[in-house]
mmCIF file with all atom_site columns, C-alpha atoms in Angstrom:
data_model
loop_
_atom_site.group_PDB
_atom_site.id
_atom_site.type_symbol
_atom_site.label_atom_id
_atom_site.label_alt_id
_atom_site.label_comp_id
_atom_site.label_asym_id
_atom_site.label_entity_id
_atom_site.label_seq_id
_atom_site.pdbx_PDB_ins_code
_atom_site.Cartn_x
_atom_site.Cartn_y
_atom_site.Cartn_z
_atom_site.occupancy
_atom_site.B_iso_or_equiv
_atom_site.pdbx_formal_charge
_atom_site.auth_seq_id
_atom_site.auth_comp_id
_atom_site.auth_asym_id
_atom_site.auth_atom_id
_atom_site.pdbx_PDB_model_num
ATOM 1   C CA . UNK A 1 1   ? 34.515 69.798 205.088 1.00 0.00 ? 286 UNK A CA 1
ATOM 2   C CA . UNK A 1 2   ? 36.384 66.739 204.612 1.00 0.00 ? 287 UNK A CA 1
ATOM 3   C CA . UNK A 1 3   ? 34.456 65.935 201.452 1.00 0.00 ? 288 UNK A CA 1
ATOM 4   C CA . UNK A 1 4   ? 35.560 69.218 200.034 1.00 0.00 ? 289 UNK A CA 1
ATOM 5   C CA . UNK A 1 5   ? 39.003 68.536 200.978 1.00 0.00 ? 290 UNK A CA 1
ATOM 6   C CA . UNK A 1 6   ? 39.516 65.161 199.422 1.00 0.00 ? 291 UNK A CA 1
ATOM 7   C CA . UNK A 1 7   ? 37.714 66.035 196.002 1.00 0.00 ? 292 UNK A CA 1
ATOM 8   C CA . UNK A 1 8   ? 39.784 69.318 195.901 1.00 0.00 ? 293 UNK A CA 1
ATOM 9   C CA . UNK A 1 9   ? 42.900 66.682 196.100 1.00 0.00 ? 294 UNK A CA 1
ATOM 10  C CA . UNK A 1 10  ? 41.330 64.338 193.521 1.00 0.00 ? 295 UNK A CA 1
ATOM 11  C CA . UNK A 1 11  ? 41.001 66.897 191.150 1.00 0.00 ? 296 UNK A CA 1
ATOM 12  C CA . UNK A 1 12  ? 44.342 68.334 191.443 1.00 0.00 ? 297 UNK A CA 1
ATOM 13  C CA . UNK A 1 13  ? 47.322 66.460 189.244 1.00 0.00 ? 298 UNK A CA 1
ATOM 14  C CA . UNK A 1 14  ? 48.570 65.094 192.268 1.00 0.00 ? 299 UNK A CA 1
ATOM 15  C CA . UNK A 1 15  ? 46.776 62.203 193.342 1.00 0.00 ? 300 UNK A CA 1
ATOM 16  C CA . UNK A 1 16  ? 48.103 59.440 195.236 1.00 0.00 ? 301 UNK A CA 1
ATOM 17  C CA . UNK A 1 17  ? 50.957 61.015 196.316 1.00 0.00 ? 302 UNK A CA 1
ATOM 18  C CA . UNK A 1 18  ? 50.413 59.877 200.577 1.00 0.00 ? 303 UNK A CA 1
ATOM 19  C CA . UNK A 1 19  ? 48.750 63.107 201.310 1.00 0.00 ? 304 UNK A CA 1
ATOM 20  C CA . UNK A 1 20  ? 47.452 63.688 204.746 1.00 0.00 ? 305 UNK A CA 1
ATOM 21  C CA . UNK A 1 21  ? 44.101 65.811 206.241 1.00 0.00 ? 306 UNK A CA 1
ATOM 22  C CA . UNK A 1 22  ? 43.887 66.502 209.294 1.00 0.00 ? 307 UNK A CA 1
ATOM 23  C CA . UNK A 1 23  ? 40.754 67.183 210.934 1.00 0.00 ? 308 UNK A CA 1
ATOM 24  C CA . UNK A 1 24  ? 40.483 69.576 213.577 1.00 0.00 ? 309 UNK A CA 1
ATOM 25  C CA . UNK A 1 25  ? 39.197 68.864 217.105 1.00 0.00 ? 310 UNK A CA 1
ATOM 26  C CA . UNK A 1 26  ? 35.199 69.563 217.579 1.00 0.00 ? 311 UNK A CA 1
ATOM 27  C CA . UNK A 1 27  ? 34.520 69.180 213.699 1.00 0.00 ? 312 UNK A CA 1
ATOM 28  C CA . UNK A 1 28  ? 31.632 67.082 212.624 1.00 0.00 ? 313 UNK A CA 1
ATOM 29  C CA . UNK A 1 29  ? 30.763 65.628 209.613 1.00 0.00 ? 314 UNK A CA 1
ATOM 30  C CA . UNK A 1 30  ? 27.479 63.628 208.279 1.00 0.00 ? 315 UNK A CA 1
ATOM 31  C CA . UNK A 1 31  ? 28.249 60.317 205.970 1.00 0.00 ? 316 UNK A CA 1
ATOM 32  C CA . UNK A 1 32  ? 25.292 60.681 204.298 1.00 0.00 ? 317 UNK A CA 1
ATOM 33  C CA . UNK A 1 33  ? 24.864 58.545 201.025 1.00 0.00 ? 318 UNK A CA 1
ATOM 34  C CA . UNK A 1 34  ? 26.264 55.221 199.514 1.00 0.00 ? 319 UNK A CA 1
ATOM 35  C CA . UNK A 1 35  ? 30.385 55.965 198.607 1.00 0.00 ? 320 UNK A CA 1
ATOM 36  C CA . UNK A 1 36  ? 30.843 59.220 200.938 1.00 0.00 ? 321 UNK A CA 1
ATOM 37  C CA . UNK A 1 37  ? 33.368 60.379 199.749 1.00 0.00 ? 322 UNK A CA 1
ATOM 38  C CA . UNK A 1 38  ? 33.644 58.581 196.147 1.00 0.00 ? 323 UNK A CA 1
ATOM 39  C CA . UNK A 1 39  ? 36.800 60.290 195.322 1.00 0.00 ? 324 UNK A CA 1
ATOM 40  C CA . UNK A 1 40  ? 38.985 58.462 197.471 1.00 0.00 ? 325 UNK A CA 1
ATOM 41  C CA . UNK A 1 41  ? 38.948 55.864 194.146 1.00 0.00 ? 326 UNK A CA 1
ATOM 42  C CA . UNK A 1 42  ? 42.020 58.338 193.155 1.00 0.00 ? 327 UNK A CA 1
ATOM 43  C CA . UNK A 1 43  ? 43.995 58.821 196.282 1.00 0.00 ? 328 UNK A CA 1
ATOM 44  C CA . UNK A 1 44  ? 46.092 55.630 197.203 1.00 0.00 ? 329 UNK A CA 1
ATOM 45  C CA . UNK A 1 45  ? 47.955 56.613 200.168 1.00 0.00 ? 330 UNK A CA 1
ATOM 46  C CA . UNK A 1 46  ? 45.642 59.147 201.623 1.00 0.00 ? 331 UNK A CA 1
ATOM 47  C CA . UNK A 1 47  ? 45.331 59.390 205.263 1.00 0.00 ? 332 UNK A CA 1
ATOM 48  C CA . UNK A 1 48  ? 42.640 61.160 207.171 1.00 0.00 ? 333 UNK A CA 1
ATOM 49  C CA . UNK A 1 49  ? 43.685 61.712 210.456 1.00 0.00 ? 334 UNK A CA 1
ATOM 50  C CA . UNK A 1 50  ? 41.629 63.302 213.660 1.00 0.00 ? 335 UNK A CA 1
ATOM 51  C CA . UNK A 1 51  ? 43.445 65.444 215.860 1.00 0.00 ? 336 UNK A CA 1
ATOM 52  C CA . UNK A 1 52  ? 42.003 65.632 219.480 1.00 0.00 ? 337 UNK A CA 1
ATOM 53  C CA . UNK A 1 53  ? 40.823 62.975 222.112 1.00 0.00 ? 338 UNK A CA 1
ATOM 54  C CA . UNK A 1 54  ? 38.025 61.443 223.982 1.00 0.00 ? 339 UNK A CA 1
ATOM 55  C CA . UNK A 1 55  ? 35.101 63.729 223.030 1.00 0.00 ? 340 UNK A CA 1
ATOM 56  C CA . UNK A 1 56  ? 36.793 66.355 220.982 1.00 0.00 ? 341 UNK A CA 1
ATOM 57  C CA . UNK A 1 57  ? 37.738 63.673 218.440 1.00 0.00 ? 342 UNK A CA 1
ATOM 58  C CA . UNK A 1 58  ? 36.271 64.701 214.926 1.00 0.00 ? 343 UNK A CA 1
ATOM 59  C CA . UNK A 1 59  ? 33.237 62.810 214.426 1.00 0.00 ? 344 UNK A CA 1
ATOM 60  C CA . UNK A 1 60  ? 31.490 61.275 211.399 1.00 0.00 ? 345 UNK A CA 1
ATOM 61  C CA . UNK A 1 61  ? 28.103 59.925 211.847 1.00 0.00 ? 346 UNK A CA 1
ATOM 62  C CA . UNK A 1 62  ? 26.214 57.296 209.439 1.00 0.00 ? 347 UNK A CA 1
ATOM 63  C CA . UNK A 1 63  ? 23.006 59.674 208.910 1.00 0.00 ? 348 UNK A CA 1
ATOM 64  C CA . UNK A 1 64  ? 21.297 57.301 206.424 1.00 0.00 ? 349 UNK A CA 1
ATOM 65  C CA . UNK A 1 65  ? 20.210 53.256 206.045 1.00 0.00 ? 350 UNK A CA 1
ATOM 66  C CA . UNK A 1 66  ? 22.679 52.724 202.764 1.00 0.00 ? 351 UNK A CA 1
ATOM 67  C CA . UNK A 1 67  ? 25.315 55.490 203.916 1.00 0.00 ? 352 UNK A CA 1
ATOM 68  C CA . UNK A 1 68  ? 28.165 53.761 203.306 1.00 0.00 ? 353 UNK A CA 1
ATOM 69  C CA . UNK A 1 69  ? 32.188 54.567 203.741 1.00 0.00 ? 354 UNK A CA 1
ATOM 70  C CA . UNK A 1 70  ? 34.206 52.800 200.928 1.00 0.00 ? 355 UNK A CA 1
ATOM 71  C CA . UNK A 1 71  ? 37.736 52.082 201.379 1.00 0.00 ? 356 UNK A CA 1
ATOM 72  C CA . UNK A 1 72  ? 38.815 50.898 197.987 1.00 0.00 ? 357 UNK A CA 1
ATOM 73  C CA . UNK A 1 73  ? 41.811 51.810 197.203 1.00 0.00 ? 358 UNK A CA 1
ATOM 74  C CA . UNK A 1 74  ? 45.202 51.423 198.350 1.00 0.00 ? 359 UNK A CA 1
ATOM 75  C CA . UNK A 1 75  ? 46.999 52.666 201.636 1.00 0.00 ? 360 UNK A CA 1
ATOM 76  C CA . UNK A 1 76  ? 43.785 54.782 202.669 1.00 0.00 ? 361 UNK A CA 1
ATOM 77  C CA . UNK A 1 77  ? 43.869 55.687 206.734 1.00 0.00 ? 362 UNK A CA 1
ATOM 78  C CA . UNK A 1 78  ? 41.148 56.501 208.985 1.00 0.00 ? 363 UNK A CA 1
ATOM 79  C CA . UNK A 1 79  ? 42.729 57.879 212.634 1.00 0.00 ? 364 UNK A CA 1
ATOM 80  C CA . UNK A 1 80  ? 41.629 58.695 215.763 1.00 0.00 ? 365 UNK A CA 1
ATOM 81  C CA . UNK A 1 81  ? 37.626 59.775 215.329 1.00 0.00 ? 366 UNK A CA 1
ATOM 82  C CA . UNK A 1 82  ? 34.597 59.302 216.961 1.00 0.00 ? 367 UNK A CA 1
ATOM 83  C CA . UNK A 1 83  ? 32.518 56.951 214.739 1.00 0.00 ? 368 UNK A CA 1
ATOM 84  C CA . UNK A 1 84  ? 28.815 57.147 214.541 1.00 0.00 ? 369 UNK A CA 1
ATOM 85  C CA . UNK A 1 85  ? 28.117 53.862 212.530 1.00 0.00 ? 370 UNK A CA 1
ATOM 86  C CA . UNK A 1 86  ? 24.284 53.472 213.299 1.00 0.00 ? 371 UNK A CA 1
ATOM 87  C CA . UNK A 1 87  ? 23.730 57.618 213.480 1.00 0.00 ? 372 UNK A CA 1
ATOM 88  C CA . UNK A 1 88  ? 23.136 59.884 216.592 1.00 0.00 ? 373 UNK A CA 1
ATOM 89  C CA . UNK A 1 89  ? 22.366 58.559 219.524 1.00 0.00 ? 374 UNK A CA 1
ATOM 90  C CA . UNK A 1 90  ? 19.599 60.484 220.041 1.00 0.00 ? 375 UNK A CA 1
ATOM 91  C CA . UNK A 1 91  ? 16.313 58.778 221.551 1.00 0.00 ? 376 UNK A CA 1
ATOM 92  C CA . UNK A 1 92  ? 13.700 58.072 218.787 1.00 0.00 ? 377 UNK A CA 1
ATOM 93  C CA . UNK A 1 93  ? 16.217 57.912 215.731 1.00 0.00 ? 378 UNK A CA 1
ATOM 94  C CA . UNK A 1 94  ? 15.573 54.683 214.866 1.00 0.00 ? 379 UNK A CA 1
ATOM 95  C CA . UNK A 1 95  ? 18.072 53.448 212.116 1.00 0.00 ? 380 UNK A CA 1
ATOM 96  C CA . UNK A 1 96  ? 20.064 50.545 210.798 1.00 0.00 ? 381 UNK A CA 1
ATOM 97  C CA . UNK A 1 97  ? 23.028 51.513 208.855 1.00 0.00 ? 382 UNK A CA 1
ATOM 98  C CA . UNK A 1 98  ? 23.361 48.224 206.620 1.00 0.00 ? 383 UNK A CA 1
ATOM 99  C CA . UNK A 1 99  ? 27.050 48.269 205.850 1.00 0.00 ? 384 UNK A CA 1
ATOM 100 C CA . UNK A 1 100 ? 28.630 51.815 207.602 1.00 0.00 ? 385 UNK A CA 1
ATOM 101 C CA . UNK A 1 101 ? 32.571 50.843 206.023 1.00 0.00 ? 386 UNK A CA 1
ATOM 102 C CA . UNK A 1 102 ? 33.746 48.531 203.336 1.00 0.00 ? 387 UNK A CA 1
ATOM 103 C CA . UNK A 1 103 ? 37.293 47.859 203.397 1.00 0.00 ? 388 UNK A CA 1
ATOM 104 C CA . UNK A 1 104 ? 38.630 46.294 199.361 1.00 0.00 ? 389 UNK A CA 1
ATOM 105 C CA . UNK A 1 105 ? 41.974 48.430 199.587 1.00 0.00 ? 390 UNK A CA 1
ATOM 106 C CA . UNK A 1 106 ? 44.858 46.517 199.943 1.00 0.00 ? 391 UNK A CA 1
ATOM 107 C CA . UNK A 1 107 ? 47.184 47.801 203.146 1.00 0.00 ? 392 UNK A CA 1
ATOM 108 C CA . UNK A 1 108 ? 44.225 50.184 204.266 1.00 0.00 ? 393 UNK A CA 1
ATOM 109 C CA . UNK A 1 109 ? 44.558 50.755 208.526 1.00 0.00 ? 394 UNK A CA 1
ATOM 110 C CA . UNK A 1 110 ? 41.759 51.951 210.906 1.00 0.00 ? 395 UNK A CA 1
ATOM 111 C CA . UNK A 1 111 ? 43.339 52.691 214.076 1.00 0.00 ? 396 UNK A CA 1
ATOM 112 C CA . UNK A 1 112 ? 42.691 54.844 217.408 1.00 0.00 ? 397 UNK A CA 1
ATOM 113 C CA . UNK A 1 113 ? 39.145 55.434 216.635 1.00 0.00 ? 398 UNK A CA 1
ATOM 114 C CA . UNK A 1 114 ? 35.731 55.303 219.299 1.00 0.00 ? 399 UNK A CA 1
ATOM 115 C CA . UNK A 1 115 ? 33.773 53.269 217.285 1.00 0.00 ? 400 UNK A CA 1
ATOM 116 C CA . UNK A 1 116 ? 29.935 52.949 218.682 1.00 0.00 ? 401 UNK A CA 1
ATOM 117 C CA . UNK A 1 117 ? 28.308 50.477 216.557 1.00 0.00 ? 402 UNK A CA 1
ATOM 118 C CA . UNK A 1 118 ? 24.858 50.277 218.269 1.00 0.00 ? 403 UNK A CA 1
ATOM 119 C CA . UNK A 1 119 ? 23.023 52.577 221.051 1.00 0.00 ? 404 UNK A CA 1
ATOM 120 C CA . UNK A 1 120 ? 19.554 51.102 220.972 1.00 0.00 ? 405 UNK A CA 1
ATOM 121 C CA . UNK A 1 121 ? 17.243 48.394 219.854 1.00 0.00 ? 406 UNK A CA 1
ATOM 122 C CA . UNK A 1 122 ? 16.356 50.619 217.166 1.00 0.00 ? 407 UNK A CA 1
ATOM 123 C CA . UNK A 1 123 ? 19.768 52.120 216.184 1.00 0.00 ? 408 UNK A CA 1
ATOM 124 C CA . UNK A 1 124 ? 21.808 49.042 215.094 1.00 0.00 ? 409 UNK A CA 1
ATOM 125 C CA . UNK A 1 125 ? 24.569 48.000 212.300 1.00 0.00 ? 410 UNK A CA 1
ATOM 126 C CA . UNK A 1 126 ? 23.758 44.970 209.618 1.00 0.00 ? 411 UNK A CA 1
ATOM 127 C CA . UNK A 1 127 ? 27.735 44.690 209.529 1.00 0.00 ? 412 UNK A CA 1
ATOM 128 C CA . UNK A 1 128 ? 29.675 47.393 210.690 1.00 0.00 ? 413 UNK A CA 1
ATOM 129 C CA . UNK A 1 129 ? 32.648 46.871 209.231 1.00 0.00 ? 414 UNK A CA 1
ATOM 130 C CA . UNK A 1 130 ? 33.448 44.409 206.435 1.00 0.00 ? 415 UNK A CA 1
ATOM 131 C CA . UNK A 1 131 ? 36.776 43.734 205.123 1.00 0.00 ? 416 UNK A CA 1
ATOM 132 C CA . UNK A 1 132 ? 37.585 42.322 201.986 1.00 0.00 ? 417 UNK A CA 1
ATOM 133 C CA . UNK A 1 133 ? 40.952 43.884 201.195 1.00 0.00 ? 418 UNK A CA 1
ATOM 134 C CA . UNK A 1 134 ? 44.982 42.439 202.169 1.00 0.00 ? 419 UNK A CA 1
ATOM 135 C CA . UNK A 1 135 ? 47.719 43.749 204.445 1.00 0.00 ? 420 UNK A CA 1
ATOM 136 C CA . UNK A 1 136 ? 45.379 45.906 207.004 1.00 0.00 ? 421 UNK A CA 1
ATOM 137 C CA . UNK A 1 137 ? 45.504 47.145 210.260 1.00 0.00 ? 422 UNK A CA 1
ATOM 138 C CA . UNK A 1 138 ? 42.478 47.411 212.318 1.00 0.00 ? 423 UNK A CA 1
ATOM 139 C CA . UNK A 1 139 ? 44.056 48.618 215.714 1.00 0.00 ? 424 UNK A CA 1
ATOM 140 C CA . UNK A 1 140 ? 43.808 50.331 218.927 1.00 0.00 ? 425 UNK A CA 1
ATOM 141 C CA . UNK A 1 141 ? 39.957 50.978 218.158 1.00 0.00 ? 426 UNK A CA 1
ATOM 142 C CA . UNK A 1 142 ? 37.779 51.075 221.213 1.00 0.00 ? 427 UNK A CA 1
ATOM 143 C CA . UNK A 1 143 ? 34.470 49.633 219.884 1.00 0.00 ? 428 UNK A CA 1
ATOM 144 C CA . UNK A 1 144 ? 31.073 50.449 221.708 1.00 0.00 ? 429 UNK A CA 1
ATOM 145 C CA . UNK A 1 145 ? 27.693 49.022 221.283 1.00 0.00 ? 430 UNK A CA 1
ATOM 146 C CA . UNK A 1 146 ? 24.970 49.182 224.035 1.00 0.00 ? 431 UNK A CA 1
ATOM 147 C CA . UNK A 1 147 ? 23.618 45.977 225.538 1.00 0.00 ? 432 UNK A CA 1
ATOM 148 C CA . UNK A 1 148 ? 20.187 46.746 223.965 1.00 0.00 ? 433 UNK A CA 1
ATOM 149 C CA . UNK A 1 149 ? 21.887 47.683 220.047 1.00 0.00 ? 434 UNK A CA 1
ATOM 150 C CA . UNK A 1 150 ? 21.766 43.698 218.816 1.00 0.00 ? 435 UNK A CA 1
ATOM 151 C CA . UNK A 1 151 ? 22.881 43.968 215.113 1.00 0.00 ? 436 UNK A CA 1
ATOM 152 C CA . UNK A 1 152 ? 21.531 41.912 212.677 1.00 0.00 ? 437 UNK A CA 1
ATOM 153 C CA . UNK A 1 153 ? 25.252 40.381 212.323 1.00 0.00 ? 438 UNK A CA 1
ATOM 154 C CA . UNK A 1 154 ? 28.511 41.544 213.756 1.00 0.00 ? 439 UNK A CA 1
ATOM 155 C CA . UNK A 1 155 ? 30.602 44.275 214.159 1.00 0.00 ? 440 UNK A CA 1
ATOM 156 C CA . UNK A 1 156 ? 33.952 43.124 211.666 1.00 0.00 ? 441 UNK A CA 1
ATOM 157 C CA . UNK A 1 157 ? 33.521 40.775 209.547 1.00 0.00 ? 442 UNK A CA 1
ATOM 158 C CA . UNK A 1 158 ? 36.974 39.537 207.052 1.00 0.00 ? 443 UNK A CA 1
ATOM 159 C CA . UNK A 1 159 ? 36.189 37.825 203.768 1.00 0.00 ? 444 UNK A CA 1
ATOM 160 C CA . UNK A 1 160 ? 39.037 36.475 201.525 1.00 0.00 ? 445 UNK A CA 1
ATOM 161 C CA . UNK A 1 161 ? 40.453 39.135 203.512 1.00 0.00 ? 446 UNK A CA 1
ATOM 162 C CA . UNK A 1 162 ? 44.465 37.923 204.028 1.00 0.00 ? 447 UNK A CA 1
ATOM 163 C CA . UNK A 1 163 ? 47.452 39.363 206.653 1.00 0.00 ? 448 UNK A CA 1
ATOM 164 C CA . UNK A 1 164 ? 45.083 41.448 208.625 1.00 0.00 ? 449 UNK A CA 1
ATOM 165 C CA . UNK A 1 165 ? 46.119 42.632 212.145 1.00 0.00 ? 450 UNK A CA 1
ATOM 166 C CA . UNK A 1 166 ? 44.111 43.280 214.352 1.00 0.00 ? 451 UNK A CA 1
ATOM 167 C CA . UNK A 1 167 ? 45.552 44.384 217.522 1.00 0.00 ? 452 UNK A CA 1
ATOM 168 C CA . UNK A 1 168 ? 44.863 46.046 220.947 1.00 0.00 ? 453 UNK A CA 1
ATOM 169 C CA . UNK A 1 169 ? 40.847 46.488 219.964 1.00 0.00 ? 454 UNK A CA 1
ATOM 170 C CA . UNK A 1 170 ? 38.941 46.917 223.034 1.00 0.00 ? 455 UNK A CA 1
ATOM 171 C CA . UNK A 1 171 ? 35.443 45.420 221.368 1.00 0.00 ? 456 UNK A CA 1
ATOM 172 C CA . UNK A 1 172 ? 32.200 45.624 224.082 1.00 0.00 ? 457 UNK A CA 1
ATOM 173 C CA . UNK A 1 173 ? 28.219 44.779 222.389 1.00 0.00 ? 458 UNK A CA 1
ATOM 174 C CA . UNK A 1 174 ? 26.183 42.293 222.053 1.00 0.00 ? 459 UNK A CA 1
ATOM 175 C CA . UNK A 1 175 ? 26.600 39.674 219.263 1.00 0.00 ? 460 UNK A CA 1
#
C-alpha cells in the first residue's frame, strides 16, 4: 500500500532525499482518517506519482467526514490519480469530506490528476482543497463535480498562500 511504502521510507535513515513511488495502474487505496499518511512530516521532496490514464489511474478515495490528506512539508508531489475527495460515488453514500487536502508545504505541486469533488447532493466537499503553503503548482488537474454535488464552499481555496500557479485546470461544478 502506499501507506506502507512511505512509513517504510520514513523510518529508514534516508528521509528527504526526493524519493519517488510509483503507483501501479488499477491500485486503490482508502484515505481513511485525519493525516493519512502522517509520515510524510519526514519526507521533503517525496513524490507520489500514478502511472496509468483515464480509468486505470491509481485511485485514492476520502472514505471518512474528517479524512484528511496533509501536505506539510516541503517539495511533496501528488501525480496523475483519480481523486475521490467526497468518497465513492456510489448511490446512498451520503458524505461530506470537510477538508479532503491541506496544502502548508512550501513548493508542494498537484498536477495531472481527475479530481471529482462532488457526485451528489449528499456526497459533497466543505473545501476540497485548501492551500496555505508558497511556491506551488496546482496544474493540468481536470476537476469534476456533478451539477447536483453543491459544496458547502469551494473547490481550492489559497490563504496567505504566495507564487502559486495554477495552470491548464479544467475546473466543472457548481459553486
Amino acid at each position: 500500500t502506499i501507506e506502507e511504502a512511505v512509513s517504510d521510507l520514513a523510518t529508514g535513515s534516508l528521509t528527504s532525499q526526493g524519493d519517488c513511488i510509483y503507483v501501479l495502474q488499477g491500485h486503490a487505496e482508502n484515505v481513511d482518517e485525519a493525516d493519512w499518511l502522517s509520515e510524510l512530516s519526514t519526507l521533503a521532496g517525496l513524490s507520489i506519482v500514478g502511472v496509468g490514464t483515464g480509468t486505470m489511474r491509481p485511485r485514492l478515495t476520502w472514505t471518512i467526514a474528517t479524512s484528511t490528506l496533509l501536505m506539510d512539508t516541503a517539495n511533496l508531489e501528488l501525480a496523475n490519480f483519480n481523486l475521490y475527495l467526497a468518497g465513492a460515488h456510489a448511490a446512498g453514500s451520503a458524505l461530506t469530506v470537510a477538508e479532503p487536502i491541506t496544502v502548508s508545504g512550501a513548493g508542494c505541486r498537484i498536477v495531472n490528476n481527475f479530481i471529482y469533488w462532488g457526485y451528489d447532493a449528499d456526497q459533497i466537499v466543505g473545501t476540497g482543497i485548501i492551500w496555505t503553503g508558497t511556491d506551488g503548482v496546482f496544474a493540468n488537474n481536470r476537476c469534476i463535480a456533478l451539477v447536483a454535488a453543491q459544496p458547502t464552499e469551494t473547490l481550492l481555496r489559497l490563504t496567505a498562500a504566495d507564487r502559486i500557479q495554477i495552470v491548464g485546470n479544467y475546473i466543472f461544478g457548481p459553486t
